XYZ file of C-alpha atoms in Angstrom:
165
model
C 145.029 137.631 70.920
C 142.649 137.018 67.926
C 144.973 133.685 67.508
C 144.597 132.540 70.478
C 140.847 132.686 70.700
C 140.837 130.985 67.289
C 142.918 128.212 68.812
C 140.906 127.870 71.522
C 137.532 127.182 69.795
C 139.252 124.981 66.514
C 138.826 121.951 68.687
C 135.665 122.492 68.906
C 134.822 123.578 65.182
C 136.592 120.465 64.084
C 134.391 118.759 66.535
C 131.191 119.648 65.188
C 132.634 119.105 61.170
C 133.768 115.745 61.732
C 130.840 114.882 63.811
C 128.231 116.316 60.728
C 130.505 114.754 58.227
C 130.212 111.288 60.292
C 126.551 111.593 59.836
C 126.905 111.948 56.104
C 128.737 109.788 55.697
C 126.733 107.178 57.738
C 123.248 108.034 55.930
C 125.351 107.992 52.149
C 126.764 104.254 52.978
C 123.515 103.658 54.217
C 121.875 104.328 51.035
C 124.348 103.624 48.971
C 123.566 99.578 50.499
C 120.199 100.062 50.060
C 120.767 100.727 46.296
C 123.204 98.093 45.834
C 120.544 95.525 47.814
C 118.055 96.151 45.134
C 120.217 96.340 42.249
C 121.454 92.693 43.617
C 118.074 91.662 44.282
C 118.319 90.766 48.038
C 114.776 91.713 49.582
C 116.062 90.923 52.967
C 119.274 93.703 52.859
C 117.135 95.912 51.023
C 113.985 95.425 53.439
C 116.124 95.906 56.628
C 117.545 99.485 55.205
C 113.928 100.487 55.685
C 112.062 101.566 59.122
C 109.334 98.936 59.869
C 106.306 102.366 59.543
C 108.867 103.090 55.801
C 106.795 104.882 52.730
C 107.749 104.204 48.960
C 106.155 106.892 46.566
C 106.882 105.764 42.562
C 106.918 107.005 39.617
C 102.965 106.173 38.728
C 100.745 108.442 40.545
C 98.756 105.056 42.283
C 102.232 104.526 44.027
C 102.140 105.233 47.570
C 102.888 102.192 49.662
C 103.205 101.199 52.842
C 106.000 99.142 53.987
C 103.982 95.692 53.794
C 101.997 96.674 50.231
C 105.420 97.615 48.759
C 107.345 94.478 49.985
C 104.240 92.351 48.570
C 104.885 94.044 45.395
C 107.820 94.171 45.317
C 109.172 90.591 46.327
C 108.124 88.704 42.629
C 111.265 91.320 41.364
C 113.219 90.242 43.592
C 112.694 86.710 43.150
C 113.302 86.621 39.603
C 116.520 88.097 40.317
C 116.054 91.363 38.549
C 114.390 94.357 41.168
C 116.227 97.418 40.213
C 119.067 99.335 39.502
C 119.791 103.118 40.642
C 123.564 104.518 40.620
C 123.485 107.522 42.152
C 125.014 110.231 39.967
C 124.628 113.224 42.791
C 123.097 113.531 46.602
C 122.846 116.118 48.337
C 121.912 115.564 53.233
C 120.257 117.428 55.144
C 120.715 116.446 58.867
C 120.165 119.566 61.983
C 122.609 119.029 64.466
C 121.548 115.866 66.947
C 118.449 115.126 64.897
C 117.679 111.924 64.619
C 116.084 112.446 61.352
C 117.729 113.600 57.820
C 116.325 113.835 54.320
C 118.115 114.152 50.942
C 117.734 114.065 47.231
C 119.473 112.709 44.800
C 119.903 112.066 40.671
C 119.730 108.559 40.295
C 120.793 106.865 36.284
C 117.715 104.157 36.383
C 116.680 102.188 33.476
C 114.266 104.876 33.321
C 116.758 107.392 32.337
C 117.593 109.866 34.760
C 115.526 110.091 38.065
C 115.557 112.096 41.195
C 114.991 110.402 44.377
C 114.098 112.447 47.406
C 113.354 110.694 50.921
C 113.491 110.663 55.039
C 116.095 108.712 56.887
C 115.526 108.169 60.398
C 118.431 106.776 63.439
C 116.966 103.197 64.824
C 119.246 101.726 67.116
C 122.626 103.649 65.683
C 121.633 103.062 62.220
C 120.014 105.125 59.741
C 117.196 103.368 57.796
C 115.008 104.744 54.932
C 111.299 106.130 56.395
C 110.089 107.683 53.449
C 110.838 107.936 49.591
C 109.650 109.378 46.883
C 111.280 108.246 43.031
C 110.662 111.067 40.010
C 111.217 110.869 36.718
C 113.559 113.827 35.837
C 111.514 115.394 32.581
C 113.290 118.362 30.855
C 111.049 121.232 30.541
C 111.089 121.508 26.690
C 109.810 117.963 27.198
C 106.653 118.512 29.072
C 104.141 119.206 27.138
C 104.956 115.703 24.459
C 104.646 113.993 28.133
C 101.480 115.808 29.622
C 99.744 114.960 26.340
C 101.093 111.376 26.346
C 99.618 111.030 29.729
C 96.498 113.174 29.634
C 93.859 110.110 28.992
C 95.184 108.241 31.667
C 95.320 111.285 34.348
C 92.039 112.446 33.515
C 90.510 109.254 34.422
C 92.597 108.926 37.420
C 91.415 112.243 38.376
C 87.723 111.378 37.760
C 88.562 107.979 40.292
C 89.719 110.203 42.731
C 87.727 112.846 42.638
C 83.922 110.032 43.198
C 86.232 108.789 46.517
């Protein structure tokens, strides 16, 4: 009896595993081309992974752009034929059932070392696009403290900048 009931609902179980692991597979080749567009240098592949409302959060804390700002700053990189290069080392999705909206992280080798990249991908018309992302560098904790007093001139005056606003 207890086969037959688990025959009965292994169509269905299979259903919903190959339907999640469609997904993820989906949003992975989708960044996985977004990655490769910028490492390449084509602004237009890159720029058409990314929702027309996108967010791109970098590694300086004045960072936080807006689709147009960040393809305005991003396009002399581009040009010159070097933007960047991120090969993602591990990624981990996180997509609820029939959502049309995921996130993730990832470890990222950069020319910055090691980064972690964290973002939003939302479903436009059957394809998942990048709507927000945030890039980190990854700083071991025994490391901190060299780096927080590396950076403590320039943070305090960014705080005092922030702070009169």
């Amino acid at each position: 009896m207890k086969l037959r009931i688990l025959l009965l609902f292994l169509p269905l179980i299979s259903a919903i595993t190959f339907g999640q692991d469609q997904t993820e597979m989906a949003i992975n080749s989708q960044l996985e081309s977004w990655h490769r567009a910028a490492a390449e240098a084509n602004y237009d592949a890159y720029f058409e992974n990314m929702t027309s409302d996108a967010v791109f959060i970098g590694t300086d804390a004045e960072e936080n752009w807006q689709i147009e700002e960040f393809k305005s700053y991003a396009k002399p990189y581009f040009e010159s034929g070097k933007a960047w290069s991120f090969k993602t080392l591990e990624r981990t999705i996180y997509h609820p059932k029939k959502s049309k909206v995921a996130w993730f992280d990832e470890l990222l080798e950069t020319q910055m070392g090691i980064c972690r990249g964290s973002g939003v991908m939302r479903l436009e018309n059957k394809i998942w696009k990048v709507q927000h992302y945030v890039l980190s560098i990854a700083v071991p904790n025994e490391d901190v403290s060299q780096l927080t007093d590396l950076k403590k001139e320039h943070d305090q005056a960014l705080i005092m900048k922030l702070r009169a606003n």
